[in-house]
Amino acid sequence: MDKKFYNTDGITLARNLLNKFLIREYDDKKIVTKIVETEAYMGAIDKAAHAYKNKKSTRTDPLYLSGGHIYVYLIYGMYNCLNLSANKENIPECVLIRAVEPISDLDEISYNRFSKSYDELTNYQKKNLTNGPGKLCKGLNVDRSLSGENIFGSKLYIEDNIDNDFEIVEDKRINIDYAQEDKDKPWRFYIKNNKNVSVINKQ
DNA sequence: TCGGAGATCTTCT
DNA sequence: GAAGATCTCCGAT
């Protein structure tokens, strides 16, 4: 996708990223996945956002870059979370990639997650390869060294999907109880009936 | 399938 | 020094 795709507000970008291919390349490996769940974080006005009130730090700097930059941060001391910056420079909106569907190479993802080939996984492990922000980062070998780079290079990039046959579900974001009145904003989006979505709330 | 508890460390106060 | 946009393990149902 081109730069224009990312130069829009976080909510629009979160919706538009669904069903797109997220591709990760390193060494001679190529991992293809499909984005099935995203969350929008709306920067200065969003109490759940790292950039609430335009807070700046060396960690959150990538959020202030123009749309299409990569922001990876560490959560709970052990897991990475992958975000893409949205909108223009100095508007720190972003989209958290919460879940992807593995397409290929399944063995490489399996080794990154469980140090085993895909065939050696239990059914439970197969179902839980990349259905969460921490899991997909581990599966795609994404860590903080990518933070600050852009999404137009050869290491991590997005490709369009011709197949547009899917429905979007809106819901509350996950685990942001501290965000007061912003915690109930319907800024999480996922593909209806997709098995790789991390959390399905009862309707 | 569900729920509770522990793991573990960067970032900012 | 405390908290955190999470995941795994394990036991009970």
Coordinates of C-alpha atoms (C1' of nucleotides) in Angstrom, one line a residue:
Chain A
M1 CA 0.0 0.0 0.0
D2 CA 1.2 3.5 -0.7
K3 CA 1.8 6.4 1.7
K4 CA -1.6 7.9 1.1
F5 CA -3.2 4.8 2.6
Y6 CA -1.8 5.7 6.0
N7 CA -2.3 9.4 5.9
T8 CA -5.8 9.2 7.4
D9 CA -7.2 9.1 10.9
G10 CA -6.5 6.1 13.1
I11 CA -10.1 4.8 13.1
T12 CA -10.3 4.8 9.3
L13 CA -6.9 3.2 9.0
A14 CA -7.8 0.5 11.6
R15 CA -10.8 -0.4 9.4
N16 CA -8.9 -0.3 6.2
L17 CA -6.1 -2.5 7.5
L18 CA -8.5 -5.4 8.0
N19 CA -8.2 -8.2 5.5
K20 CA -4.9 -6.8 4.2
F21 CA -1.8 -9.0 4.0
L22 CA 1.0 -8.3 6.6
I23 CA 4.2 -9.7 5.2
R24 CA 7.5 -10.1 7.2
E25 CA 10.8 -10.9 5.6
Y26 CA 14.2 -11.6 7.2
D27 CA 17.2 -13.7 6.3
D28 CA 15.8 -15.9 3.5
K29 CA 12.4 -16.2 5.2
K30 CA 9.1 -14.8 4.1
I31 CA 6.0 -15.0 6.4
V32 CA 2.6 -14.0 5.0
T33 CA -0.4 -13.3 7.2
K34 CA -3.7 -11.6 7.0
I35 CA -4.8 -8.9 9.4
V36 CA -8.0 -9.9 11.2
E37 CA -8.2 -7.6 14.2
T38 CA -7.0 -4.0 14.9
E39 CA -7.5 -1.3 17.5
A40 CA -7.3 2.5 16.9
Y41 CA -5.5 4.7 19.4
M42 CA -6.4 8.3 18.8
G43 CA -3.4 10.1 20.2
A44 CA -3.7 13.4 22.2
I45 CA -7.4 13.0 23.0
D46 CA -7.4 9.3 23.9
K47 CA -6.8 8.3 27.5
A48 CA -5.8 4.8 26.4
A49 CA -3.1 6.1 24.1
H50 CA 0.6 6.2 24.9
A51 CA 0.6 9.7 23.3
Y52 CA -2.4 11.0 25.3
K53 CA -2.0 14.8 25.7
N54 CA 0.8 14.6 23.2
K55 CA 3.1 13.0 25.7
K56 CA 6.5 12.4 24.1
S57 CA 9.4 10.1 25.0
T58 CA 12.1 8.3 23.1
R59 CA 9.8 5.3 23.1
T60 CA 6.8 7.0 21.6
D61 CA 8.7 9.1 19.0
P62 CA 7.6 6.9 16.1
L63 CA 3.9 7.8 16.8
Y64 CA 4.7 11.4 15.8
L65 CA 6.1 10.5 12.4
S66 CA 4.0 10.6 9.3
G67 CA 1.5 7.7 8.7
G68 CA 3.1 4.3 7.8
H69 CA 5.8 4.2 10.5
I70 CA 6.3 1.2 12.8
Y71 CA 5.9 1.5 16.5
V72 CA 6.8 -1.6 18.6
Y73 CA 6.8 -1.4 22.4
L74 CA 7.2 -3.9 25.2
I75 CA 4.3 -4.8 27.4
Y76 CA 4.3 -6.6 30.8
G77 CA 8.0 -6.9 30.5
M78 CA 8.0 -9.7 28.1
Y79 CA 5.8 -9.2 25.1
N80 CA 6.1 -6.9 22.0
C81 CA 3.1 -5.1 20.4
L82 CA 3.1 -4.0 16.8
N83 CA 1.5 -0.7 15.8
L84 CA 1.4 1.4 12.6
S85 CA 1.3 5.2 12.8
A86 CA -1.6 6.9 11.2
N87 CA -2.4 10.4 10.0
K88 CA 0.2 13.2 9.4
E89 CA 3.4 14.1 11.1
N90 CA 2.9 15.3 14.7
I91 CA -0.5 13.7 14.9
P92 CA 0.3 10.6 17.1
E93 CA -2.6 8.4 16.1
C94 CA -1.9 4.7 15.5
V95 CA -3.4 1.3 14.9
L96 CA -2.5 -1.7 17.1
I97 CA -2.4 -5.0 15.1
R98 CA -4.1 -7.3 17.6
A99 CA -4.4 -10.5 15.5
V100 CA -3.5 -12.0 12.2
E101 CA -4.3 -15.2 10.3
P102 CA -1.2 -17.3 9.4
I103 CA -1.0 -18.0 5.6
S104 CA 2.6 -19.1 5.1
D105 CA 5.2 -20.1 6.1
L106 CA 3.5 -22.1 8.9
D107 CA 6.6 -23.9 9.9
E108 CA 8.6 -20.7 10.4
I109 CA 5.9 -19.2 12.5
S110 CA 5.7 -22.4 14.6
Y111 CA 9.5 -22.4 15.2
N112 CA 9.3 -18.7 16.3
R113 CA 6.5 -19.5 18.7
F114 CA 7.2 -23.0 20.0
S115 CA 10.5 -24.1 18.6
K116 CA 8.8 -26.9 16.7
S117 CA 7.5 -27.6 13.2
Y118 CA 3.9 -27.1 12.5
D119 CA 3.2 -30.8 12.4
E120 CA 4.5 -31.2 16.0
L121 CA 2.1 -28.7 17.5
T122 CA -0.9 -29.7 19.5
N123 CA -4.3 -28.6 18.2
Y124 CA -4.4 -26.0 20.9
Q125 CA -1.1 -24.5 19.8
K126 CA -2.1 -24.5 16.1
K127 CA -5.2 -22.5 17.0
N128 CA -3.2 -20.0 19.0
L129 CA -0.3 -19.2 16.7
T130 CA -1.0 -15.5 16.1
N131 CA -4.3 -14.6 17.7
G132 CA -3.0 -11.9 20.0
P133 CA -0.7 -8.9 19.9
G134 CA 2.1 -10.6 21.8
K135 CA 1.7 -13.9 20.0
L136 CA 1.8 -12.4 16.5
C137 CA 5.0 -10.4 17.2
K138 CA 6.7 -13.6 18.5
G139 CA 5.4 -15.6 15.5
L140 CA 6.6 -13.0 13.0
N141 CA 9.9 -12.3 14.7
V142 CA 9.0 -8.7 15.3
D143 CA 10.7 -6.8 18.1
R144 CA 11.6 -3.3 19.2
S145 CA 14.5 -3.0 16.7
L146 CA 11.9 -2.4 14.0
S147 CA 10.3 0.6 15.9
G148 CA 10.8 3.8 14.0
E149 CA 11.3 2.2 10.6
N150 CA 8.6 2.6 8.0
I151 CA 6.3 0.1 6.5
F152 CA 7.4 0.6 2.9
G153 CA 10.7 -1.3 3.2
S154 CA 11.4 -5.0 2.6
K155 CA 11.3 -6.2 6.2
L156 CA 7.7 -5.6 7.0
Y157 CA 5.0 -4.4 4.7
I158 CA 1.3 -4.4 3.8
E159 CA -0.2 -5.7 0.5
D160 CA -3.7 -5.3 -0.8
N161 CA -6.1 -8.3 -0.9
I162 CA -8.3 -8.7 -4.0
D163 CA -10.7 -10.8 -2.0
N164 CA -12.9 -8.3 -0.2
D165 CA -15.6 -10.6 1.0
F166 CA -15.8 -10.0 4.7
E167 CA -17.8 -8.1 7.4
I168 CA -16.4 -5.8 10.0
V169 CA -17.4 -6.0 13.7
E170 CA -16.9 -3.0 16.0
D171 CA -16.3 -3.5 19.7
K172 CA -14.6 -2.1 22.8
R173 CA -10.9 -2.2 23.1
I174 CA -9.2 -4.8 25.2
N175 CA -7.6 -4.4 28.7
I176 CA -7.6 -0.6 29.0
D177 CA -9.6 -0.3 32.2
Y178 CA -7.4 2.7 33.3
A179 CA -8.6 4.8 30.4
Q180 CA -11.8 6.0 32.2
E181 CA -14.5 7.3 29.8
D182 CA -12.4 6.3 26.8
K183 CA -12.3 2.6 27.7
D184 CA -15.7 2.0 26.1
K185 CA -15.0 3.6 22.8
P186 CA -15.9 1.2 19.9
W187 CA -12.4 1.5 18.4
R188 CA -11.6 -2.2 18.0
F189 CA -12.4 -3.8 14.7
Y190 CA -12.3 -7.4 13.6
I191 CA -13.4 -9.7 10.8
K192 CA -16.7 -11.4 11.5
N193 CA -16.4 -15.2 12.1
N194 CA -12.7 -15.3 11.7
K195 CA -11.1 -17.9 14.0
N196 CA -8.0 -15.9 14.7
V197 CA -9.6 -13.0 16.5
S198 CA -8.3 -12.8 20.1
V199 CA -11.4 -11.9 22.1
I200 CA -15.1 -12.3 21.1
N201 CA -17.5 -10.5 23.5
K202 CA -20.9 -11.9 23.8
Q203 CA -23.4 -10.0 21.6
Chain B
dT1 C1' -13.8 -24.5 27.7
dC2 C1' -13.1 -21.5 31.7
dG3 C1' -10.7 -19.0 35.3
dG4 C1' -6.9 -17.7 38.4
dA5 C1' -2.2 -16.8 39.2
dG6 C1' 2.5 -16.1 38.0
dA7 C1' 6.0 -14.7 35.0
dT8 C1' 9.2 -10.6 34.2
dC9 C1' 11.4 -5.9 32.7
dT10 C1' 11.2 -1.4 30.2
dT11 C1' 9.5 3.0 30.7
dC12 C1' 8.5 6.9 33.2
dT13 C1' 7.6 8.9 37.9
Chain C
dG1 C1' 9.5 2.1 42.6
dA2 C1' 5.2 0.9 40.3
dA3 C1' 2.5 -0.3 36.6
dG4 C1' 1.5 -2.2 32.2
dA5 C1' -2.8 -2.0 24.9
dT6 C1' -0.3 -9.9 27.6
dC7 C1' 0.4 -14.9 27.6
dT8 C1' 1.1 -19.4 29.5
dC9 C1' 0.3 -22.9 32.6
dC10 C1' -2.5 -25.6 35.3
dG11 C1' -6.5 -27.3 37.5
dA12 C1' -11.5 -27.6 37.8
dT13 C1' -15.8 -28.0 35.3

